[in-house]
Tab-separated table of C-alpha atoms in Angstrom:
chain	number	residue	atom	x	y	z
A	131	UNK	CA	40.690	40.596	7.456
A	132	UNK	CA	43.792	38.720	6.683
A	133	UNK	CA	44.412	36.001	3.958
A	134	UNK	CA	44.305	33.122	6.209
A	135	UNK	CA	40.472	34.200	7.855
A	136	UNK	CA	39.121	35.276	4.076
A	137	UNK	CA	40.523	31.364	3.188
A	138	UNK	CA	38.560	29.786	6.467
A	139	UNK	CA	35.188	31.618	5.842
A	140	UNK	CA	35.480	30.499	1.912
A	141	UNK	CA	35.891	26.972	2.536
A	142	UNK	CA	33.200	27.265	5.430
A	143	UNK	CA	30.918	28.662	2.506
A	144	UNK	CA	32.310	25.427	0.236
A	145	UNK	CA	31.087	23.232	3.274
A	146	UNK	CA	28.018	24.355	3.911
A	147	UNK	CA	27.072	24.040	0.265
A	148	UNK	CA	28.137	20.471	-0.011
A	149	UNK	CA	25.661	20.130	3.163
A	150	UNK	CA	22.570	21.530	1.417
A	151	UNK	CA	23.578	20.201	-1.871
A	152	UNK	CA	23.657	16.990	0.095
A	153	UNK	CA	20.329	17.348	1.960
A	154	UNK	CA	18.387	18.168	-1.070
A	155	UNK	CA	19.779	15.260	-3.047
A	156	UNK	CA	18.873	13.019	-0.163
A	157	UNK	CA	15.139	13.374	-1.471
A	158	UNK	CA	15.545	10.975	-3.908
A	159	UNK	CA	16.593	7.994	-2.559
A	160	UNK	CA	13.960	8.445	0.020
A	161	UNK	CA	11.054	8.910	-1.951
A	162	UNK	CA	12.286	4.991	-2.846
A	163	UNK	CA	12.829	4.030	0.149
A	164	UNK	CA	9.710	4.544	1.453
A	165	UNK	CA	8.047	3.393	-1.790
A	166	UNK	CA	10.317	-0.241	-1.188
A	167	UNK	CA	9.114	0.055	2.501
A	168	UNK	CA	5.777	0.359	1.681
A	169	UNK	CA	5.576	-2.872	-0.070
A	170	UNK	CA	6.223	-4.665	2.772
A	171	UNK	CA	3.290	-3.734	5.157
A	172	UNK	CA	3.102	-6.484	7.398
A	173	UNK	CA	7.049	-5.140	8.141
A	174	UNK	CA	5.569	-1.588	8.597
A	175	UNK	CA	3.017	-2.953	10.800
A	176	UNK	CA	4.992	-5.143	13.140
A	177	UNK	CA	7.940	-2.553	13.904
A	178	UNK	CA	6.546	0.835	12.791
A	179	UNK	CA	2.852	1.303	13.307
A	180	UNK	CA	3.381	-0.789	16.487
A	181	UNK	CA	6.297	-0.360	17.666
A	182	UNK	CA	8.267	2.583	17.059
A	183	UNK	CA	5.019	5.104	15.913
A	184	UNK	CA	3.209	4.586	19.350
A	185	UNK	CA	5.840	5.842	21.682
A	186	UNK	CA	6.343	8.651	19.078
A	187	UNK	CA	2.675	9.332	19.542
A	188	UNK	CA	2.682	9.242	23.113
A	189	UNK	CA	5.746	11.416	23.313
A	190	UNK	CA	4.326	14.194	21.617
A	191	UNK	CA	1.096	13.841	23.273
A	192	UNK	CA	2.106	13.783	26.750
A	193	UNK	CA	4.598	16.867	25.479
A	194	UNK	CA	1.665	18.911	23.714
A	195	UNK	CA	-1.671	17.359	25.050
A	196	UNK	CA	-2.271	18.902	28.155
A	197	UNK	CA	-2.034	22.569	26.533
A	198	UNK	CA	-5.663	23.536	26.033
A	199	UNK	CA	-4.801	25.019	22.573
A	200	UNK	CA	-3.592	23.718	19.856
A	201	UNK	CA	0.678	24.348	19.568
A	202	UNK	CA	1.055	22.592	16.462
A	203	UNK	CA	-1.177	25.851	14.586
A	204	UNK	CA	0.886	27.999	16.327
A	205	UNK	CA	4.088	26.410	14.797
A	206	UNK	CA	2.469	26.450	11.481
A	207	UNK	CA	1.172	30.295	11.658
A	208	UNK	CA	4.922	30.994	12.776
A	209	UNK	CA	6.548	29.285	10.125
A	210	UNK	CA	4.259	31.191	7.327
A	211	UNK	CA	5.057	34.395	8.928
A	212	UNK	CA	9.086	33.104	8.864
A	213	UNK	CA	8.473	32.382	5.233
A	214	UNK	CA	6.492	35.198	3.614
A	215	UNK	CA	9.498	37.313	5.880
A	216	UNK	CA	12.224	35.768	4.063
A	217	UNK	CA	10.523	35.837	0.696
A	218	UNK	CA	10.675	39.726	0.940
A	219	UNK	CA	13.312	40.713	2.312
A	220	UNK	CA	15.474	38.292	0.277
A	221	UNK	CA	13.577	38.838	-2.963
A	222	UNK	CA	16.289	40.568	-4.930
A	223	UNK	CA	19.095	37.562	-3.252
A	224	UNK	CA	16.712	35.023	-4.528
A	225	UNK	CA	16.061	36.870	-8.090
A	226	UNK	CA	19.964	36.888	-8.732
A	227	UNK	CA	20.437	33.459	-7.666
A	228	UNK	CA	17.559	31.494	-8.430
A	229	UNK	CA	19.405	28.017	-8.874
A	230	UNK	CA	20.902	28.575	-5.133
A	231	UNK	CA	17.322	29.132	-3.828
A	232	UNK	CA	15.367	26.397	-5.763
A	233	UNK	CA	18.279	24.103	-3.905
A	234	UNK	CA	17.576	25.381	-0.328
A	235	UNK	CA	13.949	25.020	-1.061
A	236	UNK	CA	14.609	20.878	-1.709
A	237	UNK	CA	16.644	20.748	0.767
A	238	UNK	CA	13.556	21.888	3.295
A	239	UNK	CA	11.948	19.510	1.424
A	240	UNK	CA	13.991	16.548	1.825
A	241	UNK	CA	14.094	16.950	5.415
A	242	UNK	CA	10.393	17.883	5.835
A	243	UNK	CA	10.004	14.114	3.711
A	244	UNK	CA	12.392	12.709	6.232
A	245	UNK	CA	10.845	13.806	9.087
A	246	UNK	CA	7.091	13.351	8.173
A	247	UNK	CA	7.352	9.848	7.411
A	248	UNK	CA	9.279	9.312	10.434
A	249	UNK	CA	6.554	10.807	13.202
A	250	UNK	CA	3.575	9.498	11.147
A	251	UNK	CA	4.031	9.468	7.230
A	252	UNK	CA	4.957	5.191	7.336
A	253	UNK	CA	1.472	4.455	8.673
A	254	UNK	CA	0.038	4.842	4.901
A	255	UNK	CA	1.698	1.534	4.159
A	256	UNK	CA	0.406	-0.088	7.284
A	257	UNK	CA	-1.647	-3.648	7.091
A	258	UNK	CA	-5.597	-2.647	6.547
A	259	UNK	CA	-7.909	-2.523	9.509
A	260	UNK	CA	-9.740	-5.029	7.917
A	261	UNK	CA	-6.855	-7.488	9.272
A	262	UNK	CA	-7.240	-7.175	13.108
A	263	UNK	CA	-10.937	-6.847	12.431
A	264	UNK	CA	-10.894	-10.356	10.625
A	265	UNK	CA	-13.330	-8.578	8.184
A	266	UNK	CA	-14.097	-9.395	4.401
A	267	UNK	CA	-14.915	-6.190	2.246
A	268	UNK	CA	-17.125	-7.526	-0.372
A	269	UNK	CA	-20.542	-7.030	-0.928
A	270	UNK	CA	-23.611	-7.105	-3.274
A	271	UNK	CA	-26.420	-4.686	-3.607
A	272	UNK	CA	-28.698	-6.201	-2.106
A	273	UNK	CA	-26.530	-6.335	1.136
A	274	UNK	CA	-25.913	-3.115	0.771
A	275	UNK	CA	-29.937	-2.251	0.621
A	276	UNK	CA	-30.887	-4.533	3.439
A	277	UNK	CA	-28.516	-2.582	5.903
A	278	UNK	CA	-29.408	0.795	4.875
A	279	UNK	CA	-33.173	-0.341	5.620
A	280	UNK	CA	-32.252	-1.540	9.315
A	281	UNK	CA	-29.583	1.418	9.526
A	282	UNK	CA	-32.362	3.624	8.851
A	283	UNK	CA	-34.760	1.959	11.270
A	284	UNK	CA	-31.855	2.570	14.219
A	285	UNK	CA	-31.550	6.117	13.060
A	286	UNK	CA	-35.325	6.490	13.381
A	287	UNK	CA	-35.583	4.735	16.591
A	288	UNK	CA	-33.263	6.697	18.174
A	289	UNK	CA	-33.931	9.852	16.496
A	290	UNK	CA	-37.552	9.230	18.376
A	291	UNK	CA	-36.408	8.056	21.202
A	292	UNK	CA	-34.740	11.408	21.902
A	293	UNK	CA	-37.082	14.098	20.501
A	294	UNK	CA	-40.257	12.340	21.057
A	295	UNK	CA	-41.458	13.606	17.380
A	296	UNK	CA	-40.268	12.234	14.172
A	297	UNK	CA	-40.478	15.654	12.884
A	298	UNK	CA	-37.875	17.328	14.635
A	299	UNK	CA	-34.127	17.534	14.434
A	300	UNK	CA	-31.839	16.242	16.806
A	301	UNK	CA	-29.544	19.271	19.009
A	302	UNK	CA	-26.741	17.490	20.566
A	303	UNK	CA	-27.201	19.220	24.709
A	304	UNK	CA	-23.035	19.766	24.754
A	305	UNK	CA	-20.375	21.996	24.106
A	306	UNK	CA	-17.491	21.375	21.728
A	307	UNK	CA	-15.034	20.646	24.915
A	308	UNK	CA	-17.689	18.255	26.424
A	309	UNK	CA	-17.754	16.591	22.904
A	310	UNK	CA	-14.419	16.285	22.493
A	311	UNK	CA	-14.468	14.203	26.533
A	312	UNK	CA	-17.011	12.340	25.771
A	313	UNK	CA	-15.087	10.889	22.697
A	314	UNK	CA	-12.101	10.439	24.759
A	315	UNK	CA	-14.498	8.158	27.114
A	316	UNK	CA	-16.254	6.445	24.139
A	317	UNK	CA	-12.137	5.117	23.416
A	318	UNK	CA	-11.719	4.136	26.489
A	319	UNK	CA	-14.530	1.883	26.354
A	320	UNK	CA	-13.907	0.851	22.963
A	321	UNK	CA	-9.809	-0.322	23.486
A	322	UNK	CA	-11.462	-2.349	25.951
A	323	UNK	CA	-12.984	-4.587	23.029
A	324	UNK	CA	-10.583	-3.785	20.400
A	325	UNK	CA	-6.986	-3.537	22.249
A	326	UNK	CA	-5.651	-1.791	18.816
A	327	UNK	CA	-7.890	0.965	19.692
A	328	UNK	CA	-6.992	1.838	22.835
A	329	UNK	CA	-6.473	5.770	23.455
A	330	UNK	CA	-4.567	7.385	26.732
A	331	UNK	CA	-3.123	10.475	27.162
A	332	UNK	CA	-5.679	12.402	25.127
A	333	UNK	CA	-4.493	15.059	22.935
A	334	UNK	CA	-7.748	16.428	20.759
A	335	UNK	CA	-8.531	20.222	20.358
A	336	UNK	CA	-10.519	22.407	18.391
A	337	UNK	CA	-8.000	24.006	15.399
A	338	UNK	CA	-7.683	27.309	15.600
A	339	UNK	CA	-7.592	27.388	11.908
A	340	UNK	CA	-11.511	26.357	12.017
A	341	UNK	CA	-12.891	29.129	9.719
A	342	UNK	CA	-9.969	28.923	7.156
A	343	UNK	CA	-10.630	24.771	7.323
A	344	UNK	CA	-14.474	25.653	6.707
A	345	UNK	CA	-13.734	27.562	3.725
A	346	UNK	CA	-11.301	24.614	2.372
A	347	UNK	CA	-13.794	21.952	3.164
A	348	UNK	CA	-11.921	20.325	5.696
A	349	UNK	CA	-13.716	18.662	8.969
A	350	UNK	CA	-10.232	18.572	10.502
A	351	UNK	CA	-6.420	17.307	10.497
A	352	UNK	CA	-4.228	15.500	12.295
A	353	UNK	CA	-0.626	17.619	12.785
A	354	UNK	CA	1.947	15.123	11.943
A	355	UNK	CA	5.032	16.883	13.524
A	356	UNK	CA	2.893	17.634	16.816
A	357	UNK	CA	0.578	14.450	17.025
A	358	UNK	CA	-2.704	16.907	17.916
A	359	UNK	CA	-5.563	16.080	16.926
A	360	UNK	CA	-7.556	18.956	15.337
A	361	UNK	CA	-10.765	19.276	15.187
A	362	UNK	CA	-13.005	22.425	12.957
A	363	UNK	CA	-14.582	23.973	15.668
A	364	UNK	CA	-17.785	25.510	13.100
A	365	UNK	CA	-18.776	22.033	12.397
A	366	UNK	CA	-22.455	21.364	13.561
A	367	UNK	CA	-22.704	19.585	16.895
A	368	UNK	CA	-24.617	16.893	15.113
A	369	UNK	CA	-21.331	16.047	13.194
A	370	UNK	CA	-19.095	17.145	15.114
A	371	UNK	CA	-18.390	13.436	17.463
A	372	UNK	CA	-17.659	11.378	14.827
A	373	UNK	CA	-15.398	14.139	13.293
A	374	UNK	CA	-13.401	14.011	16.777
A	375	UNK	CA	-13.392	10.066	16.683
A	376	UNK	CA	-11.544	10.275	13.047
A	377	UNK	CA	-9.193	12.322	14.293
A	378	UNK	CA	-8.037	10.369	16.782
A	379	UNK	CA	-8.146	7.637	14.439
A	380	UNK	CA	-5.339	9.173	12.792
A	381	UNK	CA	-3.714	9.738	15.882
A	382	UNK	CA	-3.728	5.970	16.907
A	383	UNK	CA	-1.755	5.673	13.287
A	384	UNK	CA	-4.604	4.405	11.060
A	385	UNK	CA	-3.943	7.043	7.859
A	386	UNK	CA	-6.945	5.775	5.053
A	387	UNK	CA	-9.374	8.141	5.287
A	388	UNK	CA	-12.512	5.124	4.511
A	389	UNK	CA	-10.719	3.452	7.884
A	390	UNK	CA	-10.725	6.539	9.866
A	391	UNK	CA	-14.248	7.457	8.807
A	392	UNK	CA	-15.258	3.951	10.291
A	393	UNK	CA	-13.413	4.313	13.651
A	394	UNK	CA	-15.217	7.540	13.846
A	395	UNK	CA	-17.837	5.517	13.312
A	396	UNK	CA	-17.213	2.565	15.713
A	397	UNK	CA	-16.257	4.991	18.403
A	398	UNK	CA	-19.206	7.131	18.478
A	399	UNK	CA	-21.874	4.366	17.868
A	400	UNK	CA	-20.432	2.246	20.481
A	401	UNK	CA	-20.736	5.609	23.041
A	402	UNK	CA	-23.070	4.946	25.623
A	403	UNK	CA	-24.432	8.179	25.186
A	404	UNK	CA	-27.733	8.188	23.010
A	405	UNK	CA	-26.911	11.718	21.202
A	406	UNK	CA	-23.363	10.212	19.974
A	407	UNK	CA	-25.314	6.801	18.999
A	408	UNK	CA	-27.506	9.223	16.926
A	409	UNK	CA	-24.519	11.117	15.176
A	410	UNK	CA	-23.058	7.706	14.543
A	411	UNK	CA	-25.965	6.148	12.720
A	412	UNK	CA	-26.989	9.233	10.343
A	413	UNK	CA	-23.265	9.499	9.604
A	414	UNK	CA	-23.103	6.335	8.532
A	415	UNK	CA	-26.859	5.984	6.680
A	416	UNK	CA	-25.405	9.477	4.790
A	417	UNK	CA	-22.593	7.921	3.386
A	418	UNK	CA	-24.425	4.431	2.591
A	419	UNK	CA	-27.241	6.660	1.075
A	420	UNK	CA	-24.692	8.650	-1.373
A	421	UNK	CA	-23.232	5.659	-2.250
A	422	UNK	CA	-26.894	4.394	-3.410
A	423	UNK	CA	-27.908	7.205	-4.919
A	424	UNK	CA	-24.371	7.231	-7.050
A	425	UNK	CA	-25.682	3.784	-8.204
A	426	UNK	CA	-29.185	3.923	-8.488
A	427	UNK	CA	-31.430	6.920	-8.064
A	428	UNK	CA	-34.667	5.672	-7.630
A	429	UNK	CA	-32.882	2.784	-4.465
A	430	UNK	CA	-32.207	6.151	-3.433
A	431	UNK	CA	-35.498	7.718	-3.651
A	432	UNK	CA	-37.420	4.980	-1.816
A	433	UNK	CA	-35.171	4.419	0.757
A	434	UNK	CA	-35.125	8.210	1.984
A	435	UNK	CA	-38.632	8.322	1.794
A	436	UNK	CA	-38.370	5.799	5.099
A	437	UNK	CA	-36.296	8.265	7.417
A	438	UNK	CA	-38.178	10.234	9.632
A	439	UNK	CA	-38.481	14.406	8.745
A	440	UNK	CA	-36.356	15.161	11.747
A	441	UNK	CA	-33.580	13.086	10.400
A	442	UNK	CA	-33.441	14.851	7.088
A	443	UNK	CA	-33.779	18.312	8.842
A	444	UNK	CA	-30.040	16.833	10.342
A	445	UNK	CA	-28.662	16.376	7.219
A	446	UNK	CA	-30.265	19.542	5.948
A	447	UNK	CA	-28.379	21.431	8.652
A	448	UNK	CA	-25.052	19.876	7.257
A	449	UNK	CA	-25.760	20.853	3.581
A	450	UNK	CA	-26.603	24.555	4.453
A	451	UNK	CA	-23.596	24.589	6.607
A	452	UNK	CA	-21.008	23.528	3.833
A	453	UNK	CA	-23.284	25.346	1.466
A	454	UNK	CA	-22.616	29.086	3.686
A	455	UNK	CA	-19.065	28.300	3.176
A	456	UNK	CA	-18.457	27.691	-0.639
A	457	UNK	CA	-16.329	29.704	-2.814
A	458	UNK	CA	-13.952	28.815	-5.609
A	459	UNK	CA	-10.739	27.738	-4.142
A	460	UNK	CA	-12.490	24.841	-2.026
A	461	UNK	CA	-12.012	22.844	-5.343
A	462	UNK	CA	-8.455	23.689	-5.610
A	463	UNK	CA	-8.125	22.546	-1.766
A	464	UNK	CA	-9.510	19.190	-2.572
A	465	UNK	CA	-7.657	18.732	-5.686
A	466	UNK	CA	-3.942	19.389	-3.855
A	467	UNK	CA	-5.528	17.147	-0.423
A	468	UNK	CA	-6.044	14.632	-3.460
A	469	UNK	CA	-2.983	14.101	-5.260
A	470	UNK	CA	-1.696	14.070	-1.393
A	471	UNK	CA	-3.210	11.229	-0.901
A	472	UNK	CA	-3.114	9.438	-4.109
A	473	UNK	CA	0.755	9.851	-3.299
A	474	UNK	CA	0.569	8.555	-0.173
A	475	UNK	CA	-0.620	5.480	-1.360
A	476	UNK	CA	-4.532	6.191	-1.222
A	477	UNK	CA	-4.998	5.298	-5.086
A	478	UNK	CA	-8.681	6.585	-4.647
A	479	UNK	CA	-7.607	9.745	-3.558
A	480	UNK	CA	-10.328	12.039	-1.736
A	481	UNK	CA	-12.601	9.354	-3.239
A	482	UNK	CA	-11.525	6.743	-0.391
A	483	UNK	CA	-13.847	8.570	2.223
A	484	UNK	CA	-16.682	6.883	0.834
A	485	UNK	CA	-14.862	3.199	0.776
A	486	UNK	CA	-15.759	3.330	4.324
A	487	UNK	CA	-19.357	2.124	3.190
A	488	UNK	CA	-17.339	-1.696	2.363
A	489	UNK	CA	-16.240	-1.597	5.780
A	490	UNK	CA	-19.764	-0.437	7.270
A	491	UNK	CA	-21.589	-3.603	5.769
A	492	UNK	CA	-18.735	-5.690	6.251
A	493	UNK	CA	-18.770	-4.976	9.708
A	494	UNK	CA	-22.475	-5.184	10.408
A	495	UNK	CA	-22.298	-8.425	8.615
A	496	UNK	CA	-20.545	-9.977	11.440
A	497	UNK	CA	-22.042	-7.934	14.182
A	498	UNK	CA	-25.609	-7.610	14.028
A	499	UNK	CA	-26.777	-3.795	13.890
């Protein structure tokens, strides 16, 4: 190799460095960026979460949604593999350069920051659902108490209504994929009230990461990069519509977990199907009830005492479910999937699941359950 090609590939290695050394640096200002960004919502609202996100969204789900599996697991079991590769057969490279490699590991970084808040990450700073909605969160205990008493009157209606005995549990009569259609349906009829919530080009499938999200506690994610919504398969079909309705949630671009947990809600409740109704109302009552019993254990005690014994056989079925599936790094799990959130501007972290309970009464408030 002559003088002239050994000076060519140095400078070429000079370049590239100045690239990743660039990249990686890039982190910073973007982390404020975002953070300035995000203190304007009403800007993040008008020209991200509905302009620019939405034909993202679509993009991605006309590009991925008609696959009946879900590509974006693929992509992530791929890049593991990739990874765990490289670790090993680089191991002695990185253990002789260790500054080079803690560089190209914030550079994937910086452009994994750049491109998550681009395809969805932005939508944490969005305007609250409580602003289309025209909904004011506040409210006593005593509201709160007077509609868990005619929430669990609904849920016992119903719950009747479909087993003909107050003493035994509900089975939901479909299949995960029938599920899943029946919640695309329940959006179609819903966007028809709330415009905002209007859902074509469908793009919800069962993760095929189920039994590892069972062990971490997860009911399902929303792939940012791929814009599928995934759903853990091994929930019980009793929870498993409103789990499929917060999904898409997420998918439409609404990122607090207490406002995805209520179009779950809103979706499935507002199903004209009697089973989703059912899901809908004991999914809501079990969050309302928590949320009592946090407060005031013996609220709690008499109010359970009113729900029928094939109602609590429902929740029952959830418990032992989650309960078959602890072990000790489900804390751990919640713990990272908290300081996620809390710095993605959910100060509540994993906490903010249960906020949905403002939004529940609030809601109900204005439209009569």
């Amino acid at each position: 190799m002559n003088e002239k090609c050994v000076l060519y590939l140095t400078n070429f290695d000079l370049m590239d460095n100045r690239i990743k050394n660039g990249i990686a640096l890039a982190l910073i200002p973007q982390i404020f960026l975002v953070k300035w960004l995000g203190s304007y919502p009403e800007f993040i609202e008008n020209y991200y979460s509905k302009g620019l996100y939405p034909l993202i969204s679509k993009f991605f789900r006309i590009l991925f949604g008609w696959i009946p599996f879900s590509m974006g697991d693929i992509v992530y079991a791929l890049l593991l593999f990739l990874v765990l590769r490289y670790l090993f057969i680089r191991r002695r490279q990185i253990k002789n350069n260790l500054r080079s490699f803690g560089r190209d590991v914030i550079m994937v970084l910086s452009v994994a920051y750049f491109t998550f808040h681009l395809l969805w990450g932005l939508n944490y700073y969005r305007q609250p659902i409580l602003t289309p909605l025209n909904l004011q969160e506040n409210h006593s205990k005593k509201e709160l108490v007077q509609f868990v008493e005619r929430l669990i009157e609904k849920t016992n209606e119903i719950q009747f209504a479909i087993t003909s005995d107050t003493a035994q549990m509900v089975k939901i009569p479909y299949d995960k994929q029938e599920i899943r259609e029946r919640t695309v349906k329940g959006y179609q009829k819903l966007g028809k009230e709330y415009p905002f919530l209007t859902y074509n080009t469908a793009s919800l499938k069962n993760s095929l990461f189920s039994l590892p999200l069972t062990y971490m506690g997860y009911g399902g994610y929303l792939n940012p990069f791929t814009h599928e919504a995934q759903v853990n398969a091994k929930l019980p079909d009793f929870r498993f519509p409103v789990i499929c309705g917060h999904e898409v949630g997420h998918q439409l671009g609404y990122s607090a977990e207490n406002e995805t947990n209520f179009i779950g809600y809103l979706v499935t409740v507002n199903n004209e199907d009697p089973y989703f109704q059912y899901a809908a109302y004991a999914y809501a009552l079990g969050y309302c009830l928590s949320d009592i019993k946090r407060k005031d254990e013996a609220s709690f005690q008499q109010l359970y005492k009113q729900l029928n014994t094939g109602t609590k056989k429902n929740f029952q079925e959830v418990n032992d479910f989650w309960e078959a599936y602890e072990n000790p790094l489900e804390p751990v799990f919640k713990s990272v999937f908290n300081s996620f959130l809390k710095a993605n501007n959910q100060q509540d972290g994993i906490k903010s699941y249960s906020k949905v309970v403002s939004l529940l009464v609030a809601y109900h408030a204005k439209h009569a359950l």
